[in-house]
mmCIF file of C-alpha atoms and ligand atoms in Angstrom:
data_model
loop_
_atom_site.group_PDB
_atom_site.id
_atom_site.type_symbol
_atom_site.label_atom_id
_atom_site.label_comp_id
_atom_site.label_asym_id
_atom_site.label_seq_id
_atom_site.Cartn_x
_atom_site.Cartn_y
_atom_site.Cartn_z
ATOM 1 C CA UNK A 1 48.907 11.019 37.284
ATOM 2 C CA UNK A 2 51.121 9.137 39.967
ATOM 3 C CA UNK A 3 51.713 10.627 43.140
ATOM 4 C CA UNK A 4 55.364 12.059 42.099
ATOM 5 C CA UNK A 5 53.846 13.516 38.860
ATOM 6 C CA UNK A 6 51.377 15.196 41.406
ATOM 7 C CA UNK A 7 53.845 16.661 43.326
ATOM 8 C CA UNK A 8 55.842 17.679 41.283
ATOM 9 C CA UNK A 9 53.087 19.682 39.255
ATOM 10 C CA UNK A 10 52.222 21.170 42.644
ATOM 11 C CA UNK A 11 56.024 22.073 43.260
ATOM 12 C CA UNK A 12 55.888 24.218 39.695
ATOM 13 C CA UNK A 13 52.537 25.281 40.359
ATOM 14 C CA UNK A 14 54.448 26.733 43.334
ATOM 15 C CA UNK A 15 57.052 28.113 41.314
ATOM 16 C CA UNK A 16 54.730 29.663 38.572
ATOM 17 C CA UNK A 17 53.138 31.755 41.676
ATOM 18 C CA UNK A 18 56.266 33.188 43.109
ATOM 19 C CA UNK A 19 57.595 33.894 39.589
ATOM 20 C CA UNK A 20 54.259 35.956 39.074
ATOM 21 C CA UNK A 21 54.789 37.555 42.401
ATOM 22 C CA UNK A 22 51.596 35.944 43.533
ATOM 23 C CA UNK A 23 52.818 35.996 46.926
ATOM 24 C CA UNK A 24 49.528 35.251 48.760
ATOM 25 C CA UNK A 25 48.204 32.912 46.835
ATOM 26 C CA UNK A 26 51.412 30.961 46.998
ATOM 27 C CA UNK A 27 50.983 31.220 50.697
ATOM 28 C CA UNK A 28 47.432 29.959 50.267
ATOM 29 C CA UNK A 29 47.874 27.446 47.837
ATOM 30 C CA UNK A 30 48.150 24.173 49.880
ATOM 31 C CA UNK A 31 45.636 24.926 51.965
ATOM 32 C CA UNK A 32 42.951 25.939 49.442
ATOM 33 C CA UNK A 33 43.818 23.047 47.590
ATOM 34 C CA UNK A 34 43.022 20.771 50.410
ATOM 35 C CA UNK A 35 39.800 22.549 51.099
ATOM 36 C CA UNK A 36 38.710 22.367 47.301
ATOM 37 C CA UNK A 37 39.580 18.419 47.645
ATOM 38 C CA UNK A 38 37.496 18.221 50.885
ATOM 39 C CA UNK A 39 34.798 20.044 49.628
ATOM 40 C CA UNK A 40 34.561 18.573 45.908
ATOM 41 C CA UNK A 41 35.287 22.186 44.236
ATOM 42 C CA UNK A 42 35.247 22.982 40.763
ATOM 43 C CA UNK A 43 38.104 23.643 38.896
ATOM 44 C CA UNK A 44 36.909 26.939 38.556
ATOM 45 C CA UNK A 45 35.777 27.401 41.810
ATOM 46 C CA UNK A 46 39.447 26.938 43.726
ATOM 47 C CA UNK A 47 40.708 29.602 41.076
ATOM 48 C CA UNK A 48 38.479 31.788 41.962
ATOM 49 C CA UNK A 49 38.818 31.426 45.640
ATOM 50 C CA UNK A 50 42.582 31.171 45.889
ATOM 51 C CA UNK A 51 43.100 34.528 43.361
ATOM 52 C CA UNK A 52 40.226 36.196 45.312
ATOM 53 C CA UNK A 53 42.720 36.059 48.134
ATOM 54 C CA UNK A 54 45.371 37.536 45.958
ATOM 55 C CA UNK A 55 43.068 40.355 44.791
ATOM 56 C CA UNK A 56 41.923 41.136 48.474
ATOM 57 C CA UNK A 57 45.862 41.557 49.393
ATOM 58 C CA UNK A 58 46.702 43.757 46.658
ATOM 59 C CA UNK A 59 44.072 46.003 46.937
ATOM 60 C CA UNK A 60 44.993 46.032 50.862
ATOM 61 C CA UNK A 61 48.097 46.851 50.215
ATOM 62 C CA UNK A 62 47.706 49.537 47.656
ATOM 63 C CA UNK A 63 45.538 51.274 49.671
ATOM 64 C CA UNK A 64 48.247 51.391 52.510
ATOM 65 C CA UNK A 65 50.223 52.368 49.890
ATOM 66 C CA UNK A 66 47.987 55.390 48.807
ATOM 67 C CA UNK A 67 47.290 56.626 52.230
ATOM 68 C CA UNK A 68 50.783 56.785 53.213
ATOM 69 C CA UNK A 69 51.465 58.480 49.890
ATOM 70 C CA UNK A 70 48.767 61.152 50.972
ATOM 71 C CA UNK A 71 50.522 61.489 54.720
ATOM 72 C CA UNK A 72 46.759 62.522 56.177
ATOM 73 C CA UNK A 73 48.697 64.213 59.645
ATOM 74 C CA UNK A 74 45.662 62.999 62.007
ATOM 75 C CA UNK A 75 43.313 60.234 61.551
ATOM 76 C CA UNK A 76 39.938 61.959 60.717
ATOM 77 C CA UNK A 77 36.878 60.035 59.271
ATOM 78 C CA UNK A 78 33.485 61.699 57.874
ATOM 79 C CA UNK A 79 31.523 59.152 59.913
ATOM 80 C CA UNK A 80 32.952 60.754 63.308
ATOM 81 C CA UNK A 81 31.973 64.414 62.254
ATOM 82 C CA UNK A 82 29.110 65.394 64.662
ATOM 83 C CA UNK A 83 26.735 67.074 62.318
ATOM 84 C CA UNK A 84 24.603 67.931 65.065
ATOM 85 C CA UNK A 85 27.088 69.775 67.055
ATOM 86 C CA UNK A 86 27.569 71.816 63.996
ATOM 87 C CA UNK A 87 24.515 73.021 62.290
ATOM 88 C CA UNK A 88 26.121 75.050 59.895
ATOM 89 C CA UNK A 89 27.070 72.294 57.986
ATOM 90 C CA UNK A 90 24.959 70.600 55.462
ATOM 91 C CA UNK A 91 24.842 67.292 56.269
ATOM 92 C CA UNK A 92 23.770 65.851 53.184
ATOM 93 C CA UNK A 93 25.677 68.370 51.029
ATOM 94 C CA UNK A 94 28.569 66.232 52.505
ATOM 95 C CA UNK A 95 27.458 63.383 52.060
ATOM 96 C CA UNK A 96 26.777 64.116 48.243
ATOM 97 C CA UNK A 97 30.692 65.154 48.266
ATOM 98 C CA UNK A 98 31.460 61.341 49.974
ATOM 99 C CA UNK A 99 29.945 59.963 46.794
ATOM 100 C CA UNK A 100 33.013 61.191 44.654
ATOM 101 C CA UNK A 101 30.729 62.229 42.035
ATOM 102 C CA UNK A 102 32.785 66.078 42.379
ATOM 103 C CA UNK A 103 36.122 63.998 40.981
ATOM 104 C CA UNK A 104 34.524 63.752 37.448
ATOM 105 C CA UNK A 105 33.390 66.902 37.314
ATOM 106 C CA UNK A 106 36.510 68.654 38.879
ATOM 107 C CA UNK A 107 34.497 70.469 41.338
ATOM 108 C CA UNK A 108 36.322 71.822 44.336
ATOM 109 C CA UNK A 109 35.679 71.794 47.678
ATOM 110 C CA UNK A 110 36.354 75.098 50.059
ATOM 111 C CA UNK A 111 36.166 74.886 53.616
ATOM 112 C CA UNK A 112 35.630 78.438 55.317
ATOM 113 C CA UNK A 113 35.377 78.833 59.035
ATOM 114 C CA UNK A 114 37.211 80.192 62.401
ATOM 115 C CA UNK A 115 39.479 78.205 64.098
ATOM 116 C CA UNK A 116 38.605 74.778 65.743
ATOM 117 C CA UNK A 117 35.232 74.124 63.435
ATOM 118 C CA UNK A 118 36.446 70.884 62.130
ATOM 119 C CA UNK A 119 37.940 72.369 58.394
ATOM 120 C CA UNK A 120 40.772 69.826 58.716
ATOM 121 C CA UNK A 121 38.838 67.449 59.798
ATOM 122 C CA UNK A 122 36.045 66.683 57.023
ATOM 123 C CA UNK A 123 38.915 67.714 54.107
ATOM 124 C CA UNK A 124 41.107 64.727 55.586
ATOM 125 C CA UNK A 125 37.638 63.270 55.920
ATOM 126 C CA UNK A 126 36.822 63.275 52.667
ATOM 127 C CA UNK A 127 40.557 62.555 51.258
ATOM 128 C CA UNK A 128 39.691 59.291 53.492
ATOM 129 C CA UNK A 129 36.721 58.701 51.240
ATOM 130 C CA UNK A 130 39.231 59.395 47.906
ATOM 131 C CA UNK A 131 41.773 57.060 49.064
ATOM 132 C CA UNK A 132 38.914 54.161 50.026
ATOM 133 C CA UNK A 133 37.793 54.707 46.361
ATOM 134 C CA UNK A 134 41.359 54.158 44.921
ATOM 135 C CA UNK A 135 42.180 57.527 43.818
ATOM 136 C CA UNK A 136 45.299 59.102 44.890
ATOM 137 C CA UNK A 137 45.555 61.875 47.499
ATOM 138 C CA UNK A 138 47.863 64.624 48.610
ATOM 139 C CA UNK A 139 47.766 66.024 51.962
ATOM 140 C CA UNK A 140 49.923 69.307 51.995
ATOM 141 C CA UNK A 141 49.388 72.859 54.269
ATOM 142 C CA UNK A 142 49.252 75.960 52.013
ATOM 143 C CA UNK A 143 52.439 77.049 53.884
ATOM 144 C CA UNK A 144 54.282 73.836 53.309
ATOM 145 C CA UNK A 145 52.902 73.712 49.213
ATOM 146 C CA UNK A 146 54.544 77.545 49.088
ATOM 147 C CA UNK A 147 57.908 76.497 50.845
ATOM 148 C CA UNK A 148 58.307 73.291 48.745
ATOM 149 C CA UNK A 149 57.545 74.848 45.541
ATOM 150 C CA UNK A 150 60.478 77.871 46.438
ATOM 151 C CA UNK A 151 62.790 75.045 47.067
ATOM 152 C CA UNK A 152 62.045 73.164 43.804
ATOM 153 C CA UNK A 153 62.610 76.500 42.094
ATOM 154 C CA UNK A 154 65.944 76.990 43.613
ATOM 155 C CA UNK A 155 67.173 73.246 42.774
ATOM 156 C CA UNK A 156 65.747 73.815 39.292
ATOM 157 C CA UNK A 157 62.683 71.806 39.684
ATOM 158 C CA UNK A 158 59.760 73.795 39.635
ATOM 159 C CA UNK A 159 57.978 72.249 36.662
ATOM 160 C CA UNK A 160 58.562 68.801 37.963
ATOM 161 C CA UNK A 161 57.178 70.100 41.893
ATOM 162 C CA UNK A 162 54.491 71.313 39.358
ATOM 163 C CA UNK A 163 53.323 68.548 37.969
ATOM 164 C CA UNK A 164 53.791 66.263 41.297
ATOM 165 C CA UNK A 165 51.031 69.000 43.071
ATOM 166 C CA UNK A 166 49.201 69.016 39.735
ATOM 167 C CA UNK A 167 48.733 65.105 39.472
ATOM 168 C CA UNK A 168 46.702 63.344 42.413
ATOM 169 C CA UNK A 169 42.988 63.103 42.173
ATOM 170 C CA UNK A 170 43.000 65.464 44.857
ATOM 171 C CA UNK A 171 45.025 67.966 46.956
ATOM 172 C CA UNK A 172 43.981 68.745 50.249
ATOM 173 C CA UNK A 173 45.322 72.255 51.063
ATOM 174 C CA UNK A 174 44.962 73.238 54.560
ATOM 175 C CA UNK A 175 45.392 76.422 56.754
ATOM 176 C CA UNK A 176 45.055 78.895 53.996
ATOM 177 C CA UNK A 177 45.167 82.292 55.622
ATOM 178 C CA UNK A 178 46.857 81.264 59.136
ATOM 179 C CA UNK A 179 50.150 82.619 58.062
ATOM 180 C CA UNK A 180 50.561 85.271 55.528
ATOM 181 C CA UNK A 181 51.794 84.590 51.711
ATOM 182 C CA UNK A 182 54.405 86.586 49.836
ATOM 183 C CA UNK A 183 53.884 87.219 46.231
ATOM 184 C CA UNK A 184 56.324 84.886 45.264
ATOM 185 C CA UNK A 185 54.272 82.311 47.392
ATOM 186 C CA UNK A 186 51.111 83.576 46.325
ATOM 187 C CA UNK A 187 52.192 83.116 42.513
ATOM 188 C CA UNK A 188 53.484 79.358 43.381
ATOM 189 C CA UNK A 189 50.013 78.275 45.268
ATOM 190 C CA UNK A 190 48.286 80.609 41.699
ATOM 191 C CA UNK A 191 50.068 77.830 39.292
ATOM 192 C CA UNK A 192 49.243 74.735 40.900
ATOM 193 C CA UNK A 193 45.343 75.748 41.863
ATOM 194 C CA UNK A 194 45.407 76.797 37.634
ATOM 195 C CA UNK A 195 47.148 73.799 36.134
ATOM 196 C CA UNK A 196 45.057 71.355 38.411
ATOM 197 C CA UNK A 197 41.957 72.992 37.572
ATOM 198 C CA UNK A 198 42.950 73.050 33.533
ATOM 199 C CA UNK A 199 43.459 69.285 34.259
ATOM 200 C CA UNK A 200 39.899 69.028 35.835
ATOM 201 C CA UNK A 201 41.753 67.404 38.892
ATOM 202 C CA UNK A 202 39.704 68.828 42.584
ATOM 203 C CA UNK A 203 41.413 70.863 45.564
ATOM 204 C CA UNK A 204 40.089 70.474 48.439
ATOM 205 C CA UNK A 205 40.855 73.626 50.495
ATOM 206 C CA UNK A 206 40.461 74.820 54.053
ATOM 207 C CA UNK A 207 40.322 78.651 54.765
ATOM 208 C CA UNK A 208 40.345 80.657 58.180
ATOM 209 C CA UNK A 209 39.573 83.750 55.436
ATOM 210 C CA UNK A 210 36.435 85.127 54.417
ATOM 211 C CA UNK A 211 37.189 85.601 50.172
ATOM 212 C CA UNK A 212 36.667 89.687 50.703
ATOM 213 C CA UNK A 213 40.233 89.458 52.550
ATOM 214 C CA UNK A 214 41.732 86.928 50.719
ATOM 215 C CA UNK A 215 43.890 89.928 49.080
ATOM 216 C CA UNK A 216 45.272 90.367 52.478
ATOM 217 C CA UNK A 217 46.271 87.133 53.021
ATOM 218 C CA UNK A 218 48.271 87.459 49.477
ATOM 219 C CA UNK A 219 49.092 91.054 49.930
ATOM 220 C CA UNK A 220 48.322 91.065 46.668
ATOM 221 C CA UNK A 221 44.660 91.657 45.362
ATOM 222 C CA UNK A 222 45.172 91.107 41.972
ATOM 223 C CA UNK A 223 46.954 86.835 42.912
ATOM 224 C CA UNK A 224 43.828 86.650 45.256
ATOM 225 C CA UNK A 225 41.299 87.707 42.550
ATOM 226 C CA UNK A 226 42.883 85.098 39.813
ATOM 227 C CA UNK A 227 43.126 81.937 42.540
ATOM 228 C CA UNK A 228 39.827 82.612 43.673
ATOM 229 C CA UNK A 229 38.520 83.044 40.137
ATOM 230 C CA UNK A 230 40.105 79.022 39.792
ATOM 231 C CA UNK A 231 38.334 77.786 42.493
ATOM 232 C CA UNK A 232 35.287 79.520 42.611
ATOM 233 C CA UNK A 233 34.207 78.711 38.657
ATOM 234 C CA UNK A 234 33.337 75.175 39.988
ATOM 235 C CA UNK A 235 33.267 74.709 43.657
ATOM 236 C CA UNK A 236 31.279 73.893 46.536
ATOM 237 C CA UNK A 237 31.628 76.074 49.191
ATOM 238 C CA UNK A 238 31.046 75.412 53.160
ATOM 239 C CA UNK A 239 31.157 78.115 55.163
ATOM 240 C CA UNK A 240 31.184 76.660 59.117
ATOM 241 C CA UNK A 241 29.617 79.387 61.544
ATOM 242 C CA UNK A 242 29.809 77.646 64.717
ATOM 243 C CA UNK A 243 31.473 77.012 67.672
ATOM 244 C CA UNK A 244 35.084 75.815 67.657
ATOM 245 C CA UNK A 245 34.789 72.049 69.266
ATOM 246 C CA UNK A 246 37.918 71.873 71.165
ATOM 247 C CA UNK A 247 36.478 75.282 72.963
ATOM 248 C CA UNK A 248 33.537 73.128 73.696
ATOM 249 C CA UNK A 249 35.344 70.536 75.664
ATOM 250 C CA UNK A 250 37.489 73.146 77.698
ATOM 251 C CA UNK A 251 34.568 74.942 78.363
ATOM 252 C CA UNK A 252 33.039 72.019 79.914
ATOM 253 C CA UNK A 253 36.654 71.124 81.789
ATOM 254 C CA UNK A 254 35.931 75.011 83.557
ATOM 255 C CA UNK A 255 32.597 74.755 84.264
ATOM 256 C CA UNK A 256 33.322 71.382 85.936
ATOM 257 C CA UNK A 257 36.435 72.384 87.521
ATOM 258 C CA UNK A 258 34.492 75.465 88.816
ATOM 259 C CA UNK A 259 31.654 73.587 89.712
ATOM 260 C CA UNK A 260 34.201 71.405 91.685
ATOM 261 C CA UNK A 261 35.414 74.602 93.433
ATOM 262 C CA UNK A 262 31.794 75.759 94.315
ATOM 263 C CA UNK A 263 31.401 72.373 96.333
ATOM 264 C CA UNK A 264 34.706 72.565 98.208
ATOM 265 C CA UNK A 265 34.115 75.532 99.442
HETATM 266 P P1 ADP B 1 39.818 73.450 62.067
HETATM 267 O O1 ADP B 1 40.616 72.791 61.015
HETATM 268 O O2 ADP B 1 38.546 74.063 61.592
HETATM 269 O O3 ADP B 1 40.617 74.422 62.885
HETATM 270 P P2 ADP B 1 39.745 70.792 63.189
HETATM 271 O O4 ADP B 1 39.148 70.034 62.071
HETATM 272 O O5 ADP B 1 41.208 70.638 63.400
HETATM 273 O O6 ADP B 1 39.348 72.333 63.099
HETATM 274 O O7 ADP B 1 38.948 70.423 64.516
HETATM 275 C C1 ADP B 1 39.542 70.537 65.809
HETATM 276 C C2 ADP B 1 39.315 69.245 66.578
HETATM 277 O O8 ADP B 1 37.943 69.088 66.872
HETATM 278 C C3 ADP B 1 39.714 68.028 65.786
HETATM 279 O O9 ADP B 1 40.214 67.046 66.671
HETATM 280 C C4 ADP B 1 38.404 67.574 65.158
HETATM 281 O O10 ADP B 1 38.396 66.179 64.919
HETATM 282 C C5 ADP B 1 37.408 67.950 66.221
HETATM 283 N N1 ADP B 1 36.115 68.353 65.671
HETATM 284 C C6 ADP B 1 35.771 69.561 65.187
HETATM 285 N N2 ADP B 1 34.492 69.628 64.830
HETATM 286 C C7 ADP B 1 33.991 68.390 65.088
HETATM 287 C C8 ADP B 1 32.695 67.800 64.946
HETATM 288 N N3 ADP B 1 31.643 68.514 64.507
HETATM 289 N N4 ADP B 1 32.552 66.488 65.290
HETATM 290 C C9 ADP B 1 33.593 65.792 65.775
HETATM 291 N N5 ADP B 1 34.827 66.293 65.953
HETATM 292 C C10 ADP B 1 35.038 67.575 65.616
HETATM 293 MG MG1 MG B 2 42.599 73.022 60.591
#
């Protein structure tokens, strides 16, 4: 092959890539071409290297594209839970949730606790773990499911907001019990726990509530009973007795400011 020949394979080998939206490897080409001529590569070797690069970039950028999809609203990771600051959590029943295994088998997962115990923080946590894994997640508040599914049903859309709750991997829904639920609401939040758990898709759900009120939160025993008949058929359930962990700091904050005081005076 002469030297134009060469080039101008090169320039449609160029081409070829950018048609194929092979962006990175188009980026990467000349130098990976140099490096397989400096270091005698095989033919099959430079392929592999140069669409490795490709594959690392898409998978990068679909799992952006997954966690901004999922709109976690703080950046929480299972590795920064403190276990040992809060013994009511079992630390390896967690860990057997971070293995995903609970996506096959539907399983969901309800966090129960007071205030401050970290509920938000191992469900976003764990959605962390789902997104990683390249399953898709969806971050929503119980209040903000309820108020989105009235407005779909006002702009004729229910059965589409339906199926966009009902098709993720998993739906983190927080803050359950923090503000109360009409019946209209409670029906809305009843369809979308029942058609995800007919499609053996998890919800991941955080609670303030002990179940026995649950009918209060609802006023409406009989919406309660059926969710929580849903959920609990296949479900792990951690129930967080501790001490809230923000409490824990400003408790420390006093004692030091008062311990500050003592010396002054
Ligand atoms: P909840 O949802 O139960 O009200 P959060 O998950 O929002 O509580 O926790 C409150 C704050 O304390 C968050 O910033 C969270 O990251 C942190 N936190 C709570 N428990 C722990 C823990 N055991 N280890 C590390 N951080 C924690
Ligand atoms: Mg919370």
């Amino acid at each position: 092959m002469t030297g134009t020949d060469a080039a101008a394979s090169y320039q449609t080998l160029r081409g070829h890539l950018a048609y194929l939206k092979l962006t990175r490897a188009e980026e990467l080409l000349a130098a990976h071409l140099e490096a397989a001529r400096a270091q005698q590569l095989s033919h099959v070797a430079f392929l592999e290297a140069l669409l490795g690069e490709e594959v690392a970039s898409t998978r990068e950028r679909r799992h952006r594209a997954r966690l901004r999809f999922a709109h976690f609203p703080v950046e929480k990771r299972l590795a920064d839970f403190d276990f040992d600051f809060q013994p009511s959590v079992d630390r390896a029943l967690v860990e057997e949730l971070a293995t995903l295994a609970f996506l096959d088998a539907g399983t969901h997962t309800l966090f129960m606790g007071p205030p401050g115990v970290g509920k938000t923080h191992l469900a976003i946590g764990l959605g962390h773990e789902v997104v990683a894994a390249g399953y898709r997640v969806y971050y929503t508040t119980a209040a903000d499911l309820v108020a989105a599914m009235h407005t779909a049903f006002l702009e004729g859309a229910w059965t589409q907001k339906l199926r966009f709750y009902t098709a993720p991997s998993l739906l983190v829904v927080d803050e359950l019990g923090y503000l109360p639920m009409d019946r209209r609401g409670a029906h809305a939040l009843f369809q979308v726990v029942d058609r995800r758990n007919q499609a053996g898709n998890s919800i991941c759900l955080t609670t303030n509530r002990s179940f026995a009120s649950w009918g209060e939160i609802f006023e409406d025993d009989a919406v309660a009973a059926a969710i929580l008949d849903r959920l609990l058929g296949n479900a792990v359930v951690i129930n967080i007795r501790g001490e809230s962990y923000r409490m824990r700091t400003h408790r420390r904050l006093l004692e030091e400011t008062r311990k500050g005081v003592i010396t002054k005076t």
